[in-house]
């Protein structure tokens, strides 16, 4: 099957036959692996205690419904057993340690055995191939290499496929552009916000999208909207694919899009997914937004049972035309710890991004600042105007502001102060973008 994309043709290929396992067989495999995993974590102090108080053992797992009897694991639990209290194998079996990026505080560490690294590489290879990667491609990895799982995870995946890696790492944007042009790189891997920075820098160098050799990109590690995808595809002249993961579960490779770009296939032969209401922890109906919870059923060094990701998304179990049998997850709408409560209303930064990008003339560079000068929360949304639309004429700028204000109100139900700022005036990020400044919390402390 050949699926025609806006930019070029991507053939649907499947890296690992396991991706098309019939669902009843997949379910049987999940039960078997879950049972095995429960047995393997039984000596991890946290689980030992929890299992004892709930009367759980590997033998008590008979169906997938039994999963719901198992305890949840949270980031806080990991912090309380800092640094490696969840290790389920002897230290000498560990070949690598990574850490979460610390977006929400002190990093947490995770560990891998040699087999875990192999599994992880294969999972990254699966989504890379799903999104067009072939052994003949040159791939530029502009994720930071280090404790963060993005750099090494994708590196291993590309290596597995046998494509050529240009390990550029993050930063030095002019050099990124030089590398991709000189080496005729077809595939870019980084965060969506960094992809846009590269596009912007290329434009500033007088390059048009046609002069950039890239054909597609695999982007992830932070929330982004469908409108952001369109901008990236247009500005870099690529097909842009989304992939998702978190270090606690394995890193990138938990899920990724196929050529159809209609949700990310979750690699269910390695992770059992649940979608729950973040307050009641009860499952939500399929298709409804909830917090994703993963149980890692094959990981050796750092298996986690029902890990609460704090990421909000929807699940879709309808069959996909690509032939993969796995459930798909929507884009991440936001993370519960990023959710802003503004005058009692829940808002995710991604909703503000969606509103901004709907308005012609805005750029995808924005910042949200919250303050509470008196009793009421005040929100200021700063957005850069596209260079060609930036004008000295008050009336035009006022009209643009009004349009943004209306979109934000339509999506969030809230009124925010909109400030239009000059092109290039907001901070740029090389990894995960930090768009929210919450001065309300600073005052409480
Ligand atoms: P940290 O929690 O410190 O950011 P990680 O580097 O492990 O640690 O990042 C994992 C988190 O990144 C996920 O929980 C999710 O919030 C975010 N993330 C990863 N990929 C995506 C994606 N494709 N879309 C949205 N968010 C993503
Ligand atoms: Zn598919």
Short mmCIF file of C-alpha atoms and ligand atoms in Angstrom, two decimals:
data_model
loop_
_atom_site.label_atom_id
_atom_site.label_comp_id
_atom_site.label_asym_id
_atom_site.label_seq_id
_atom_site.Cartn_x
_atom_site.Cartn_y
_atom_site.Cartn_z
CA UNK A 1 0.00 0.00 0.00
CA UNK A 2 1.29 3.45 -0.87
CA UNK A 3 -0.16 6.34 1.03
CA UNK A 4 0.12 9.70 -0.67
CA UNK A 5 1.26 12.39 1.70
CA UNK A 6 1.19 16.08 1.10
CA UNK A 7 4.93 16.19 0.47
CA UNK A 8 5.91 12.83 -0.99
CA UNK A 9 5.04 9.16 -0.94
CA UNK A 10 5.70 7.01 2.11
CA UNK A 11 5.27 3.32 1.69
CA UNK A 12 3.64 1.49 4.59
CA UNK A 13 6.18 -1.01 5.90
CA UNK A 14 6.21 -3.05 9.07
CA UNK A 15 9.50 -3.65 10.87
CA UNK A 16 8.45 -6.40 13.24
CA UNK A 17 5.72 -8.97 12.47
CA UNK A 18 4.77 -8.76 16.18
CA UNK A 19 3.12 -5.42 15.34
CA UNK A 20 0.34 -7.26 13.51
CA UNK A 21 -0.36 -9.99 16.09
CA UNK A 22 -4.09 -10.79 16.15
CA UNK A 23 -5.71 -9.23 19.19
CA UNK A 24 -6.75 -12.40 20.98
CA UNK A 25 -3.23 -13.73 20.66
CA UNK A 26 -1.86 -10.38 21.85
CA UNK A 27 -4.10 -10.57 24.90
CA UNK A 28 -2.86 -14.05 25.74
CA UNK A 29 0.72 -12.85 25.39
CA UNK A 30 0.01 -9.87 27.66
CA UNK A 31 -1.43 -12.09 30.42
CA UNK A 32 1.53 -14.44 30.24
CA UNK A 33 4.02 -11.57 30.34
CA UNK A 34 2.13 -9.75 33.09
CA UNK A 35 2.23 -12.87 35.24
CA UNK A 36 5.93 -13.19 34.64
CA UNK A 37 6.48 -9.50 35.45
CA UNK A 38 4.51 -9.71 38.72
CA UNK A 39 6.77 -12.59 39.69
CA UNK A 40 9.89 -10.60 38.81
CA UNK A 41 8.98 -7.49 40.79
CA UNK A 42 7.92 -9.43 43.89
CA UNK A 43 11.28 -8.71 45.51
CA UNK A 44 11.27 -4.97 44.85
CA UNK A 45 10.52 -3.59 48.36
CA UNK A 46 7.74 -1.27 47.16
CA UNK A 47 5.88 -4.05 45.36
CA UNK A 48 6.67 -6.68 47.98
CA UNK A 49 4.86 -4.62 50.56
CA UNK A 50 1.98 -3.66 48.27
CA UNK A 51 1.47 -7.23 47.07
CA UNK A 52 1.55 -8.58 50.62
CA UNK A 53 -1.12 -6.16 51.77
CA UNK A 54 -3.35 -6.96 48.76
CA UNK A 55 -2.69 -10.73 48.74
CA UNK A 56 -1.19 -10.65 45.24
CA UNK A 57 1.16 -13.17 43.68
CA UNK A 58 2.04 -14.16 40.12
CA UNK A 59 -0.38 -17.09 40.42
CA UNK A 60 -3.25 -14.78 41.20
CA UNK A 61 -3.00 -13.20 37.72
CA UNK A 62 -5.38 -15.10 35.47
CA UNK A 63 -6.85 -12.48 33.20
CA UNK A 64 -6.15 -8.90 32.19
CA UNK A 65 -8.89 -7.80 34.59
CA UNK A 66 -6.61 -8.88 37.42
CA UNK A 67 -4.39 -5.94 36.47
CA UNK A 68 -6.88 -3.70 38.21
CA UNK A 69 -6.12 -5.34 41.54
CA UNK A 70 -2.49 -4.28 41.31
CA UNK A 71 -1.27 -1.05 42.94
CA UNK A 72 -0.49 2.08 40.94
CA UNK A 73 3.06 3.42 40.88
CA UNK A 74 3.65 7.17 40.84
CA UNK A 75 6.55 9.51 40.23
CA UNK A 76 6.42 10.26 43.96
CA UNK A 77 6.97 6.55 44.72
CA UNK A 78 10.05 6.63 42.48
CA UNK A 79 11.30 9.73 44.28
CA UNK A 80 10.83 8.08 47.65
CA UNK A 81 12.98 5.18 46.49
CA UNK A 82 15.56 7.46 44.90
CA UNK A 83 17.87 6.69 43.19
CA UNK A 84 17.39 3.04 42.19
CA UNK A 85 15.08 1.48 44.76
CA UNK A 86 12.89 -0.06 42.06
CA UNK A 87 15.70 -2.11 40.59
CA UNK A 88 14.49 -5.67 39.99
CA UNK A 89 17.84 -7.22 38.99
CA UNK A 90 21.27 -7.29 40.69
CA UNK A 91 23.30 -4.14 39.99
CA UNK A 92 25.83 -6.05 37.91
CA UNK A 93 23.13 -6.85 35.34
CA UNK A 94 22.55 -3.14 34.72
CA UNK A 95 24.33 -1.82 31.62
CA UNK A 96 22.93 1.73 31.48
CA UNK A 97 21.22 4.37 33.58
CA UNK A 98 19.14 7.23 32.20
CA UNK A 99 17.17 9.96 33.87
CA UNK A 100 13.97 11.84 33.22
CA UNK A 101 14.66 15.35 32.01
CA UNK A 102 13.57 16.77 35.32
CA UNK A 103 10.83 18.90 33.77
CA UNK A 104 8.93 18.65 37.03
CA UNK A 105 11.68 18.62 39.64
CA UNK A 106 14.66 16.44 40.55
CA UNK A 107 15.30 13.81 37.87
CA UNK A 108 14.38 10.22 38.50
CA UNK A 109 16.72 7.47 37.34
CA UNK A 110 15.85 4.40 35.36
CA UNK A 111 18.02 1.39 34.52
CA UNK A 112 18.42 -1.08 31.67
CA UNK A 113 19.85 -4.57 31.22
CA UNK A 114 21.47 -5.52 27.92
CA UNK A 115 18.21 -7.15 26.89
CA UNK A 116 16.24 -4.02 27.82
CA UNK A 117 18.48 -1.96 25.53
CA UNK A 118 17.85 -4.42 22.73
CA UNK A 119 14.08 -4.32 23.29
CA UNK A 120 14.16 -0.54 23.39
CA UNK A 121 16.14 -0.31 20.15
CA UNK A 122 13.67 -2.59 18.43
CA UNK A 123 10.71 -0.53 19.66
CA UNK A 124 12.27 2.66 18.29
CA UNK A 125 13.05 0.88 15.01
CA UNK A 126 9.37 -0.08 14.74
CA UNK A 127 8.00 3.44 14.82
CA UNK A 128 10.83 4.86 12.72
CA UNK A 129 10.11 2.35 9.97
CA UNK A 130 6.37 2.93 10.39
CA UNK A 131 7.08 6.59 9.67
CA UNK A 132 9.17 6.00 6.56
CA UNK A 133 12.74 5.24 7.71
CA UNK A 134 14.74 3.04 5.34
CA UNK A 135 18.34 1.77 5.59
CA UNK A 136 19.43 4.09 2.76
CA UNK A 137 18.48 7.27 4.65
CA UNK A 138 20.73 9.78 6.41
CA UNK A 139 19.25 10.72 9.77
CA UNK A 140 20.16 13.75 11.85
CA UNK A 141 19.56 13.34 15.56
CA UNK A 142 19.19 16.77 17.12
CA UNK A 143 18.09 15.50 20.52
CA UNK A 144 20.55 15.96 23.36
CA UNK A 145 22.67 12.89 24.07
CA UNK A 146 22.92 12.27 27.78
CA UNK A 147 20.77 11.20 30.68
CA UNK A 148 17.71 12.21 28.63
CA UNK A 149 16.43 9.11 26.82
CA UNK A 150 15.65 10.88 23.52
CA UNK A 151 19.17 11.00 22.07
CA UNK A 152 20.40 7.49 22.79
CA UNK A 153 16.98 5.88 22.35
CA UNK A 154 16.49 7.18 18.83
CA UNK A 155 20.15 6.62 18.03
CA UNK A 156 19.84 2.91 18.81
CA UNK A 157 16.61 2.65 16.84
CA UNK A 158 18.15 4.18 13.72
CA UNK A 159 21.18 1.96 14.13
CA UNK A 160 18.93 -1.09 14.33
CA UNK A 161 17.31 -0.15 11.02
CA UNK A 162 20.75 0.29 9.50
CA UNK A 163 20.34 3.88 8.34
CA UNK A 164 23.18 6.42 8.59
CA UNK A 165 23.27 8.48 11.76
CA UNK A 166 24.45 12.06 11.94
CA UNK A 167 24.64 12.45 15.73
CA UNK A 168 24.41 16.25 15.74
CA UNK A 169 22.96 16.42 19.29
CA UNK A 170 20.96 19.49 20.30
CA UNK A 171 21.93 23.09 19.72
CA UNK A 172 24.08 25.16 17.37
CA UNK A 173 21.29 25.66 14.87
CA UNK A 174 23.41 27.08 12.02
CA UNK A 175 25.57 23.96 12.22
CA UNK A 176 22.45 21.76 12.15
CA UNK A 177 21.47 23.39 8.87
CA UNK A 178 24.95 23.09 7.44
CA UNK A 179 25.08 19.38 8.33
CA UNK A 180 21.73 18.56 6.79
CA UNK A 181 22.50 20.42 3.59
CA UNK A 182 26.07 19.22 3.13
CA UNK A 183 25.28 15.59 3.95
CA UNK A 184 21.93 15.56 2.19
CA UNK A 185 20.07 14.41 5.29
CA UNK A 186 16.52 13.16 4.64
CA UNK A 187 15.32 12.58 8.20
CA UNK A 188 15.34 14.91 11.20
CA UNK A 189 14.79 13.77 14.79
CA UNK A 190 14.20 16.31 17.58
CA UNK A 191 11.46 18.07 19.55
CA UNK A 192 8.76 19.76 17.47
CA UNK A 193 9.71 23.15 18.91
CA UNK A 194 13.33 22.68 17.88
CA UNK A 195 12.24 21.62 14.39
CA UNK A 196 10.53 24.98 14.10
CA UNK A 197 13.62 26.79 15.29
CA UNK A 198 15.63 25.07 12.60
CA UNK A 199 13.01 26.05 10.02
CA UNK A 200 13.12 29.64 11.17
CA UNK A 201 16.91 29.79 11.08
CA UNK A 202 16.92 28.29 7.56
CA UNK A 203 14.47 30.93 6.43
CA UNK A 204 16.64 33.63 7.94
CA UNK A 205 19.51 32.25 5.87
CA UNK A 206 17.35 32.87 2.83
CA UNK A 207 16.53 29.20 2.26
CA UNK A 208 13.14 28.04 0.97
CA UNK A 209 11.64 24.69 2.11
CA UNK A 210 12.60 23.20 -1.28
CA UNK A 211 16.25 23.91 -0.60
CA UNK A 212 16.17 21.86 2.60
CA UNK A 213 16.91 18.22 1.73
CA UNK A 214 14.74 16.79 4.54
CA UNK A 215 11.85 14.52 3.55
CA UNK A 216 10.42 13.71 6.91
CA UNK A 217 10.89 14.08 10.62
CA UNK A 218 10.16 12.14 13.78
CA UNK A 219 9.26 14.52 16.56
CA UNK A 220 8.35 13.97 20.19
CA UNK A 221 9.26 14.54 23.85
CA UNK A 222 6.81 17.42 24.31
CA UNK A 223 3.17 18.17 23.54
CA UNK A 224 2.36 19.69 20.15
CA UNK A 225 -0.83 20.32 18.23
CA UNK A 226 -2.08 19.34 14.80
CA UNK A 227 -1.68 22.96 13.68
CA UNK A 228 1.94 22.83 14.80
CA UNK A 229 2.38 19.75 12.62
CA UNK A 230 1.04 21.65 9.61
CA UNK A 231 3.45 24.53 10.26
CA UNK A 232 6.42 22.19 10.55
CA UNK A 233 5.43 20.27 7.42
CA UNK A 234 5.09 23.48 5.44
CA UNK A 235 8.14 25.26 6.75
CA UNK A 236 10.56 22.35 6.47
CA UNK A 237 8.89 20.67 3.48
CA UNK A 238 8.59 17.36 5.34
CA UNK A 239 6.05 14.83 6.57
CA UNK A 240 6.12 15.13 10.37
CA UNK A 241 5.47 12.08 12.55
CA UNK A 242 4.72 12.03 16.24
CA UNK A 243 6.24 9.58 18.70
CA UNK A 244 5.78 9.27 22.43
CA UNK A 245 7.58 7.83 25.38
CA UNK A 246 8.80 8.52 28.87
CA UNK A 247 11.91 7.38 30.64
CA UNK A 248 10.09 5.55 33.43
CA UNK A 249 8.32 3.30 30.91
CA UNK A 250 11.39 2.86 28.63
CA UNK A 251 12.00 6.17 26.83
CA UNK A 252 10.89 6.91 23.27
CA UNK A 253 9.33 3.86 21.61
CA UNK A 254 6.25 3.47 23.79
CA UNK A 255 4.16 4.53 20.81
CA UNK A 256 4.51 6.14 17.41
CA UNK A 257 2.56 7.05 14.31
CA UNK A 258 2.30 5.09 11.10
CA UNK A 259 2.09 6.78 7.70
CA UNK A 260 -1.61 7.45 8.22
CA UNK A 261 -0.81 9.93 11.03
CA UNK A 262 -3.96 9.06 12.91
CA UNK A 263 -2.78 8.38 16.40
CA UNK A 264 0.27 6.63 17.80
CA UNK A 265 0.33 2.83 17.86
CA UNK A 266 1.08 1.67 21.40
CA UNK A 267 3.53 -1.22 21.50
CA UNK A 268 1.16 -3.39 23.46
CA UNK A 269 3.21 -6.56 23.38
CA UNK A 270 5.58 -4.71 25.77
CA UNK A 271 3.30 -2.27 27.58
CA UNK A 272 -0.24 -2.71 28.83
CA UNK A 273 -2.04 0.61 28.64
CA UNK A 274 -4.97 1.87 30.69
CA UNK A 275 -6.68 5.24 30.47
CA UNK A 276 -8.11 6.39 33.79
CA UNK A 277 -9.80 9.40 35.31
CA UNK A 278 -6.97 11.23 37.11
CA UNK A 279 -9.04 11.79 40.27
CA UNK A 280 -11.13 8.64 40.64
CA UNK A 281 -8.54 6.40 38.93
CA UNK A 282 -11.45 4.50 37.36
CA UNK A 283 -11.13 3.61 33.66
CA UNK A 284 -12.69 6.12 31.28
CA UNK A 285 -14.71 4.96 28.27
CA UNK A 286 -12.66 4.27 25.16
CA UNK A 287 -12.25 7.51 23.20
CA UNK A 288 -12.52 9.72 26.28
CA UNK A 289 -9.60 11.73 27.58
CA UNK A 290 -7.89 10.36 30.66
CA UNK A 291 -4.50 9.77 32.25
CA UNK A 292 -2.43 7.07 30.60
CA UNK A 293 -1.15 4.31 32.84
CA UNK A 294 1.41 1.78 31.65
CA UNK A 295 2.58 -1.58 32.93
CA UNK A 296 5.91 -2.62 31.45
CA UNK A 297 5.59 -6.36 30.96
CA UNK A 298 8.96 -7.23 29.44
CA UNK A 299 11.42 -4.80 31.03
CA UNK A 300 13.99 -6.54 33.24
CA UNK A 301 15.94 -3.92 35.19
CA UNK A 302 13.20 -1.45 35.99
CA UNK A 303 9.74 -2.96 35.52
CA UNK A 304 6.88 -0.76 36.66
CA UNK A 305 3.34 -1.81 37.46
CA UNK A 306 0.55 0.60 36.53
CA UNK A 307 2.80 3.63 36.24
CA UNK A 308 0.77 6.84 36.25
CA UNK A 309 2.23 9.00 33.50
CA UNK A 310 0.24 12.17 34.28
CA UNK A 311 -0.15 12.48 30.50
CA UNK A 312 -3.68 13.08 29.29
CA UNK A 313 -4.72 11.48 25.99
CA UNK A 314 -7.45 9.39 24.37
CA UNK A 315 -7.29 5.78 23.21
CA UNK A 316 -8.66 4.44 19.94
CA UNK A 317 -9.14 0.71 19.45
CA UNK A 318 -10.59 0.82 15.94
CA UNK A 319 -8.50 -1.08 13.37
CA UNK A 320 -5.92 0.95 11.48
CA UNK A 321 -5.52 0.59 7.72
CA UNK A 322 -1.77 0.07 8.08
CA UNK A 323 -2.32 -3.47 9.35
CA UNK A 324 -0.98 -2.98 12.86
CA UNK A 325 -3.38 -4.41 15.42
CA UNK A 326 -2.41 -2.24 18.34
CA UNK A 327 -4.48 0.39 20.11
CA UNK A 328 -3.60 3.96 19.19
CA UNK A 329 -3.28 6.96 21.50
CA UNK A 330 -4.14 10.51 20.52
CA UNK A 331 -1.71 13.36 20.84
CA UNK A 332 -0.97 14.14 24.46
CA UNK A 333 -3.34 16.97 25.31
CA UNK A 334 -1.17 17.92 28.26
CA UNK A 335 0.28 16.60 31.46
CA UNK A 336 -1.71 16.89 34.66
CA UNK A 337 1.17 18.74 36.27
CA UNK A 338 1.20 21.26 33.41
CA UNK A 339 -2.50 21.84 33.65
CA UNK A 340 -3.18 25.42 34.56
CA UNK A 341 -6.09 26.20 36.81
CA UNK A 342 -7.02 29.70 35.85
CA UNK A 343 -9.88 31.26 37.78
CA UNK A 344 -11.08 27.73 38.47
CA UNK A 345 -11.00 26.65 34.83
CA UNK A 346 -8.67 23.87 33.70
CA UNK A 347 -6.53 24.87 30.73
CA UNK A 348 -3.67 23.09 29.01
CA UNK A 349 -0.97 25.14 27.27
CA UNK A 350 -1.69 23.08 24.13
CA UNK A 351 -5.17 24.61 23.98
CA UNK A 352 -3.66 28.07 23.88
CA UNK A 353 -1.26 26.90 21.16
CA UNK A 354 -4.20 25.58 19.18
CA UNK A 355 -5.97 28.94 19.42
CA UNK A 356 -2.88 30.92 18.43
CA UNK A 357 -2.06 28.81 15.42
CA UNK A 358 -5.55 29.13 14.08
CA UNK A 359 -5.02 32.83 13.56
CA UNK A 360 -3.27 33.81 10.35
CA UNK A 361 -0.27 36.04 11.05
CA UNK A 362 0.88 34.48 14.32
CA UNK A 363 4.02 32.41 14.75
CA UNK A 364 4.27 29.24 16.85
CA UNK A 365 6.49 31.01 19.37
CA UNK A 366 4.58 31.95 22.47
CA UNK A 367 4.78 32.28 26.22
CA UNK A 368 2.09 32.13 28.88
CA UNK A 369 2.56 34.14 32.04
CA UNK A 370 0.31 33.80 35.04
CA UNK A 371 0.06 36.21 37.89
CA UNK A 372 -2.27 37.04 40.73
CA UNK A 373 -1.92 40.75 41.43
CA UNK A 374 -5.04 40.83 43.61
CA UNK A 375 -7.54 38.07 44.22
CA UNK A 376 -7.93 37.08 40.58
CA UNK A 377 -5.62 35.17 38.28
CA UNK A 378 -4.33 37.12 35.34
CA UNK A 379 -2.99 35.51 32.23
CA UNK A 380 -0.81 37.16 29.63
CA UNK A 381 -0.21 35.34 26.38
CA UNK A 382 2.75 36.70 24.44
CA UNK A 383 2.94 35.65 20.87
CA UNK A 384 5.38 36.54 18.16
CA UNK A 385 3.93 37.91 14.99
CA UNK A 386 5.28 36.57 11.71
CA UNK A 387 7.88 38.97 10.29
CA UNK A 388 5.80 39.69 7.19
CA UNK A 389 2.75 40.49 9.31
CA UNK A 390 4.46 42.64 11.92
CA UNK A 391 3.32 46.16 11.34
CA UNK A 392 3.67 49.59 12.86
CA UNK A 393 0.06 50.26 12.17
CA UNK A 394 -1.90 50.15 15.41
CA UNK A 395 -5.17 49.24 13.77
CA UNK A 396 -3.85 46.11 12.07
CA UNK A 397 -2.13 44.90 15.20
CA UNK A 398 -5.27 45.57 17.23
CA UNK A 399 -7.35 43.52 14.78
CA UNK A 400 -4.88 40.64 15.05
CA UNK A 401 -5.03 40.77 18.82
CA UNK A 402 -8.82 40.71 18.76
CA UNK A 403 -8.82 37.64 16.54
CA UNK A 404 -6.45 35.83 18.91
CA UNK A 405 -8.51 36.87 21.90
CA UNK A 406 -11.68 35.48 20.28
CA UNK A 407 -10.00 32.14 19.46
CA UNK A 408 -8.61 31.76 22.98
CA UNK A 409 -12.01 32.52 24.40
CA UNK A 410 -13.71 30.07 22.05
CA UNK A 411 -11.36 27.24 23.06
CA UNK A 412 -10.80 27.90 26.76
CA UNK A 413 -13.80 29.99 27.74
CA UNK A 414 -11.42 32.51 29.32
CA UNK A 415 -10.29 36.02 28.53
CA UNK A 416 -6.54 36.53 28.54
CA UNK A 417 -4.35 39.55 27.88
CA UNK A 418 -2.81 39.09 24.48
CA UNK A 419 0.52 40.80 23.81
CA UNK A 420 1.91 40.77 20.30
CA UNK A 421 5.66 40.82 20.32
CA UNK A 422 8.29 41.31 17.65
CA UNK A 423 9.59 38.36 15.65
CA UNK A 424 12.53 36.67 17.42
CA UNK A 425 11.90 38.32 20.77
CA UNK A 426 10.91 35.24 22.79
CA UNK A 427 13.35 32.65 24.05
CA UNK A 428 14.09 29.67 21.77
CA UNK A 429 14.59 26.12 23.07
CA UNK A 430 16.83 23.34 21.88
CA UNK A 431 15.07 20.58 23.81
CA UNK A 432 11.71 20.67 25.47
CA UNK A 433 10.12 24.10 25.24
CA UNK A 434 9.24 25.87 28.48
CA UNK A 435 6.30 28.07 27.71
CA UNK A 436 4.66 28.75 31.04
CA UNK A 437 5.84 31.19 33.68
CA UNK A 438 3.65 30.90 36.74
CA UNK A 439 4.34 33.78 39.07
CA UNK A 440 1.42 32.80 41.30
CA UNK A 441 3.36 29.86 42.75
CA UNK A 442 6.44 31.95 43.26
CA UNK A 443 4.45 34.29 45.50
CA UNK A 444 3.06 31.50 47.65
CA UNK A 445 6.57 30.33 48.57
P1 LIG B 1 10.24 14.50 32.10
O1 LIG B 1 9.02 13.95 32.77
O2 LIG B 1 11.25 15.01 33.06
O3 LIG B 1 9.95 15.45 30.97
P2 LIG B 1 11.03 12.47 30.12
O4 LIG B 1 12.20 12.98 29.40
O5 LIG B 1 10.97 11.02 30.41
O6 LIG B 1 10.92 13.19 31.49
O7 LIG B 1 9.78 12.92 29.27
C1 LIG B 1 8.60 12.20 29.19
C2 LIG B 1 7.42 13.12 29.03
O8 LIG B 1 7.55 13.90 27.84
C3 LIG B 1 6.13 12.37 28.87
O9 LIG B 1 5.59 11.97 30.09
C4 LIG B 1 5.27 13.41 28.15
O10 LIG B 1 4.74 14.33 29.08
C5 LIG B 1 6.26 14.14 27.28
N1 LIG B 1 6.20 13.60 25.90
C6 LIG B 1 7.01 12.68 25.33
N2 LIG B 1 6.66 12.48 24.03
C7 LIG B 1 5.59 13.26 23.79
C8 LIG B 1 4.77 13.50 22.65
N3 LIG B 1 4.97 12.90 21.49
N4 LIG B 1 3.76 14.36 22.79
C9 LIG B 1 3.53 14.98 23.97
N5 LIG B 1 4.27 14.82 25.06
C10 LIG B 1 5.29 13.97 24.98
ZN1 LIG B 2 -1.55 2.51 11.56
#
